[in-house]
Amino acid sequence: MMRRDRLFLAVTLIAIFSADLYFILLPKLRSLGRGSRQFCSCGPNNLTLPGQGGLATPQLSNWTSASPRVGITADPADGGSKLGRLFAHPLYNIQIPAVGPEESLLQVEQLMEYYRRKVSRWERHMKLYSEAAAVSNITVPEREVTFDPDASWLKFHLGISRYALYSRDDPAIPQLLKDMEGMIVISADYTQDEKALKGACDCTQVVKPSGHHLKLALKMRNFAKAMFKPMRQQRDEETPADFFYFVDFQRHNAEIAAFHLDRILDFRRVPPVAGRLVNLTGEVLRATHNEDLRAVFFTSPANNTCFFAKCLYVCKTEYAVCGNPDLLEGSLSAYLPGLSIAPRISIPNPWIRSYTFTGREEWEVNPFYCDTIRQLYPYNSGNRLLNIIDMSIFDFLIGNMDRHHYEIFTKFGDEGFLLHLDNARGFGKHSQDEMSILAPLSQCCMIKRSTLLRLQLLAQPEFRLSDLMRESLEGDPLRPILTEPHLLALDRRLQKILRVVQRCVRRLGKNEVITKDFFKSTAIPQTATEMKKTR
Amino acid sequence: MMRRDRLFLAVTLIAIFSADLYFILLPKLRSLGRGSRQFCSCGPNNLTLPGQGGLATPQLSNWTSASPRVGITADPADGGSKLGRLFAHPLYNIQIPAVGPEESLLQVEQLMEYYRRKVSRWERHMKLYSEAAAVSNITVPEREVTFDPDASWLKFHLGISRYALYSRDDPAIPQLLKDMEGMIVISADYTQDEKALKGACDCTQVVKPSGHHLKLALKMRNFAKAMFKPMRQQRDEETPADFFYFVDFQRHNAEIAAFHLDRILDFRRVPPVAGRLVNLTGEVLRATHNEDLRAVFFTSPANNTCFFAKCLYVCKTEYAVCGNPDLLEGSLSAYLPGLSIAPRISIPNPWIRSYTFTGREEWEVNPFYCDTIRQLYPYNSGNRLLNIIDMSIFDFLIGNMDRHHYEIFTKFGDEGFLLHLDNARGFGKHSQDEMSILAPLSQCCMIKRSTLLRLQLLAQPEFRLSDLMRESLEGDPLRPILTEPHLLALDRRLQKILRVVQRCVRRLGKNEVITKDFFKSTAIPQTATEMKKTR
């Protein structure tokens, strides 16, 4: 009996000690070891690329292994910010030429004039409305607007250039995010698309999905405008396997996460998006003058404020969204400048999917589809096709199969960047990597050098994409925005993108696949030098 | 160290021993004790009620305590069948007068003639169809029908009397359930309601709910017809708190469970329902001649066969149902005789709810509503109001708030029993007991004596409703039909019904509340005697 006791105790203690050793001591020892080997101290102004075999000169054969060749930095938990180090990295500090008037989307005077007109029209309308209300003995809540020439949304609009929606260090962007999170809503209405529909049910139009019908335009006190998409799905819910991409829910958290990812990829083609707890009664129902919108509000059996979609669901509430009792999570996407001062065109994606149950588009069946596209205007010159490939990489990372159109600002012509609007169908399934989204990359076998370099950087442990996203999304008031499986899927998908490029390079050679960006090399001496090295 | 070892070991052993004692030995000892005290051996022909203060003579003050006053029988796990004992109980063996021709819904000759006509019409149609197909060089799967004068569905139809849909010991009912589970489907089509809709979207008709649009009529080889309602919800999903009753999903398992509950309550007003795994491709898509129905089938991205609803969802697949890849659970409810030979009328429930977001019906605001109803034809005489109260008890138990109409066979006039059709909106929330469903009972303060006696019996541990339901539902091929929380909710709700009756009795006295059933006392001597005793 005594011996057995001892044996039992010994076994237990050994088990506990082994677990302790494996899970607690070893990781500590490892991180200590790492700390001592840390040598990369890229300060925010340090533009020199790391030396011996740095990130900018990857060994193609070693791309996907993500080995810690460059200095491993400390964990964010240790106080450092991976995101800060990323944005301080030379790849994120390539200088672009000074933006001249022709390279800006808008001129200050033009935008101010537009803003002034809008404010005075609002005030005129409000006066008439109040007078009418007074006649009917109704008290209308006072909704004062402020004309603020320093408003962050104005700065955002003024910062849009032919290169991107905002520059990397523009302080207006964090300010705009903050403003959207907290500013007073003075008006809520359907978006222009919704108004165009007028509640009609065009069942031949399968592309127009249900989620659209619940988005609203909110106007803030300083005339900032944002598109509100309400929460319709829990963070841990996955899109059912039987859903077609065109009937999937729109996810407010996907809109938020897509903005952060686009910024981390340095594309800057997604307008700023912030999460916000919106008061459906105070900030939407009481803030709208649209009777149609008022009519879709109701109180649920659980005494929550809800609203449902026009059109298909005009008499259905199953798929309404409800506050608790009034507060509902949603994404607020900053509006782009109005189409009257900054016209855009919407162009069908050459890799558009068939929005039917059985149809297949040519690209799905013809492996040489890209050879056709390459010869067609506007994909036959400039970097338009490369931009489409960037977009497919972005969509593959977020898992968005619903990119049927893209938009560009007409001012910048065919060389303008592509806007990555409407990303709410991303982040539906973390467990599936839909390789067909990468068709533009895998069929055309080309990629911008600058994009590839950043992707390689984000595949390194010290700049691991999931870590950067986790950190970046921590800044949103609705955190956590993505579940861990979705964050980890980003790393896995990034590896798959790099493997597709690798296969292309093996088949066609680097010179064919990795395409020089159309930067003026004089303006980016250091990086241009580095680029030559990588060849 | 040694002492600590021993202490540790001692504590562990004591813990294990206590657990063993509590969970294994004690229950065994208890069941042994029970076994020795078992004295109720009600055989199927034993009509004498148990003696000393038996079930038929409850003490009102002790109603809801469910104390084991009558013999506690062994657990079904020990080999006994609670359900068998229930159906052998005198309360379930009250003799009704022999059913004469006027008390039967249908006559044999009439039904046989109808059946023969249907079969020959089908054969004629099939011949034409095959010829047309042959001309177009299409091979049509042979769908032979059998004329079977012994078919269980015929016996079910012939067994419908003025008292109930079937008699307690009718062997045709289990046979019909078995047939529905396994018989070859020769045809699938929309139901008549669906055809009447013709895919129109009448948005003013909020009552017509989405789930309706997915139900189908299946015809079996021997011409048995059943209504198929596909699975749309997992067993453990609860109706969200924000859903109105009129937009809740229809649940196939609720249809199945409602049939079993109705039989256990001895109402026998729900047509037989069986679960079945239906092959959507083989038994629906290939079995239909209706082009509209064919048109709503599609293959999902996960390669499953799916179909979606007409009308509101004509271009939506979010809310389609899908097989895996072809098989889908569903409920099959036996059809009642056709309206041409057994007409029924549909009558609005006096306690109908408002099918709008904000509306309230009179019964919801007027506590004396029943006094009005009592004076109105047909509720002013006979047992029509008592039947409404029975129905409200049934609906309260299943949690069905959607009883907007009820149907009766016109042949039996105002004294006919109420059909409890369409129970798929039951069993939505196990955690909520919707007391408003009991309004007919709580406002009118009356109940049939026979109903009350059975409810009291089912509140006894040896006939516990949840145990009976668990056992009864075990017979369905789609078991488990209800989750444990739903089963246990039945016991809790039963107690609440009994408490409502108890309060009525306290207020108005037994004679006012507990109403004699309209049985001829000569035909049921023993139970009539017992009933007098309970007074």
PDB file of N, CA, C and O in Angstrom, chain B residues 350-351 362-363 366-377 379-380 385 443-444:
ATOM      1  N   PRO B 350     -61.844  32.665 -31.180  1.00  0.00           N
ATOM      2  CA  PRO B 350     -62.285  33.885 -30.475  1.00  0.00           C
ATOM      3  C   PRO B 350     -61.123  34.560 -29.730  1.00  0.00           C
ATOM      4  O   PRO B 350     -61.168  35.751 -29.474  1.00  0.00           O
ATOM      5  N   TRP B 351     -60.105  33.774 -29.371  1.00  0.00           N
ATOM      6  CA  TRP B 351     -58.921  34.346 -28.706  1.00  0.00           C
ATOM      7  C   TRP B 351     -57.784  34.535 -29.724  1.00  0.00           C
ATOM      8  O   TRP B 351     -56.620  34.326 -29.415  1.00  0.00           O
ATOM      9  N   GLU B 362     -59.352  42.342 -28.270  1.00  0.00           N
ATOM     10  CA  GLU B 362     -60.151  42.673 -27.094  1.00  0.00           C
ATOM     11  C   GLU B 362     -59.814  41.785 -25.902  1.00  0.00           C
ATOM     12  O   GLU B 362     -59.715  42.262 -24.771  1.00  0.00           O
ATOM     13  N   TRP B 363     -59.627  40.472 -26.142  1.00  0.00           N
ATOM     14  CA  TRP B 363     -59.374  39.557 -25.018  1.00  0.00           C
ATOM     15  C   TRP B 363     -58.120  39.919 -24.244  1.00  0.00           C
ATOM     16  O   TRP B 363     -57.978  39.566 -23.069  1.00  0.00           O
ATOM     17  N   ASN B 366     -59.553  43.155 -22.090  1.00  0.00           N
ATOM     18  CA  ASN B 366     -60.816  43.064 -21.355  1.00  0.00           C
ATOM     19  C   ASN B 366     -60.861  41.772 -20.559  1.00  0.00           C
ATOM     20  O   ASN B 366     -61.040  40.694 -21.116  1.00  0.00           O
ATOM     21  N   PRO B 367     -60.721  41.847 -19.221  1.00  0.00           N
ATOM     22  CA  PRO B 367     -60.706  40.611 -18.429  1.00  0.00           C
ATOM     23  C   PRO B 367     -62.071  39.902 -18.423  1.00  0.00           C
ATOM     24  O   PRO B 367     -62.145  38.736 -18.038  1.00  0.00           O
ATOM     25  N   PHE B 368     -63.124  40.605 -18.855  1.00  0.00           N
ATOM     26  CA  PHE B 368     -64.458  39.982 -18.875  1.00  0.00           C
ATOM     27  C   PHE B 368     -64.858  39.541 -20.280  1.00  0.00           C
ATOM     28  O   PHE B 368     -66.030  39.373 -20.587  1.00  0.00           O
ATOM     29  N   TYR B 369     -63.838  39.383 -21.110  1.00  0.00           N
ATOM     30  CA  TYR B 369     -64.086  39.015 -22.502  1.00  0.00           C
ATOM     31  C   TYR B 369     -64.916  37.742 -22.614  1.00  0.00           C
ATOM     32  O   TYR B 369     -65.814  37.629 -23.449  1.00  0.00           O
ATOM     33  N   CYS B 370     -64.635  36.773 -21.723  1.00  0.00           N
ATOM     34  CA  CYS B 370     -65.318  35.484 -21.833  1.00  0.00           C
ATOM     35  C   CYS B 370     -66.824  35.625 -21.632  1.00  0.00           C
ATOM     36  O   CYS B 370     -67.606  34.898 -22.233  1.00  0.00           O
ATOM     37  N   ASP B 371     -67.219  36.603 -20.800  1.00  0.00           N
ATOM     38  CA  ASP B 371     -68.656  36.800 -20.569  1.00  0.00           C
ATOM     39  C   ASP B 371     -69.363  37.161 -21.865  1.00  0.00           C
ATOM     40  O   ASP B 371     -70.512  36.769 -22.085  1.00  0.00           O
ATOM     41  N   THR B 372     -68.680  37.899 -22.727  1.00  0.00           N
ATOM     42  CA  THR B 372     -69.247  38.232 -24.034  1.00  0.00           C
ATOM     43  C   THR B 372     -69.334  36.980 -24.896  1.00  0.00           C
ATOM     44  O   THR B 372     -70.373  36.676 -25.484  1.00  0.00           O
ATOM     45  N   ILE B 373     -68.208  36.257 -24.966  1.00  0.00           N
ATOM     46  CA  ILE B 373     -68.135  35.079 -25.832  1.00  0.00           C
ATOM     47  C   ILE B 373     -69.187  34.038 -25.430  1.00  0.00           C
ATOM     48  O   ILE B 373     -69.878  33.464 -26.275  1.00  0.00           O
ATOM     49  N   ARG B 374     -69.324  33.822 -24.136  1.00  0.00           N
ATOM     50  CA  ARG B 374     -70.281  32.851 -23.585  1.00  0.00           C
ATOM     51  C   ARG B 374     -71.700  33.058 -24.106  1.00  0.00           C
ATOM     52  O   ARG B 374     -72.507  32.130 -24.123  1.00  0.00           O
ATOM     53  N   GLN B 375     -71.999  34.310 -24.427  1.00  0.00           N
ATOM     54  CA  GLN B 375     -73.369  34.611 -24.848  1.00  0.00           C
ATOM     55  C   GLN B 375     -73.548  34.543 -26.353  1.00  0.00           C
ATOM     56  O   GLN B 375     -74.654  34.693 -26.865  1.00  0.00           O
ATOM     57  N   LEU B 376     -72.441  34.339 -27.047  1.00  0.00           N
ATOM     58  CA  LEU B 376     -72.513  34.354 -28.509  1.00  0.00           C
ATOM     59  C   LEU B 376     -72.603  32.945 -29.051  1.00  0.00           C
ATOM     60  O   LEU B 376     -71.918  32.037 -28.571  1.00  0.00           O
ATOM     61  N   TYR B 377     -73.440  32.758 -30.076  1.00  0.00           N
ATOM     62  CA  TYR B 377     -73.454  31.503 -30.810  1.00  0.00           C
ATOM     63  C   TYR B 377     -72.111  31.344 -31.503  1.00  0.00           C
ATOM     64  O   TYR B 377     -71.591  32.323 -32.030  1.00  0.00           O
ATOM     65  N   TYR B 379     -70.862  29.599 -28.998  1.00  0.00           N
ATOM     66  CA  TYR B 379     -70.210  29.314 -27.707  1.00  0.00           C
ATOM     67  C   TYR B 379     -71.198  29.330 -26.543  1.00  0.00           C
ATOM     68  O   TYR B 379     -70.832  29.103 -25.411  1.00  0.00           O
ATOM     69  N   ASN B 380     -72.474  29.636 -26.856  1.00  0.00           N
ATOM     70  CA  ASN B 380     -73.464  29.787 -25.789  1.00  0.00           C
ATOM     71  C   ASN B 380     -74.153  28.482 -25.408  1.00  0.00           C
ATOM     72  O   ASN B 380     -75.003  28.463 -24.544  1.00  0.00           O
ATOM     73  N   LEU B 385     -67.283  25.880 -26.213  1.00  0.00           N
ATOM     74  CA  LEU B 385     -66.345  26.706 -25.456  1.00  0.00           C
ATOM     75  C   LEU B 385     -65.366  25.812 -24.679  1.00  0.00           C
ATOM     76  O   LEU B 385     -64.171  26.118 -24.585  1.00  0.00           O
ATOM     77  N   GLN B 443     -59.806  33.038 -18.241  1.00  0.00           N
ATOM     78  CA  GLN B 443     -60.879  34.030 -18.295  1.00  0.00           C
ATOM     79  C   GLN B 443     -62.261  33.386 -18.129  1.00  0.00           C
ATOM     80  O   GLN B 443     -63.150  33.979 -17.517  1.00  0.00           O
ATOM     81  N   CYS B 444     -62.454  32.190 -18.691  1.00  0.00           N
ATOM     82  CA  CYS B 444     -63.763  31.541 -18.600  1.00  0.00           C
ATOM     83  C   CYS B 444     -63.890  30.706 -17.324  1.00  0.00           C
ATOM     84  O   CYS B 444     -64.982  30.413 -16.871  1.00  0.00           O
TER      85      CYS B 444
END
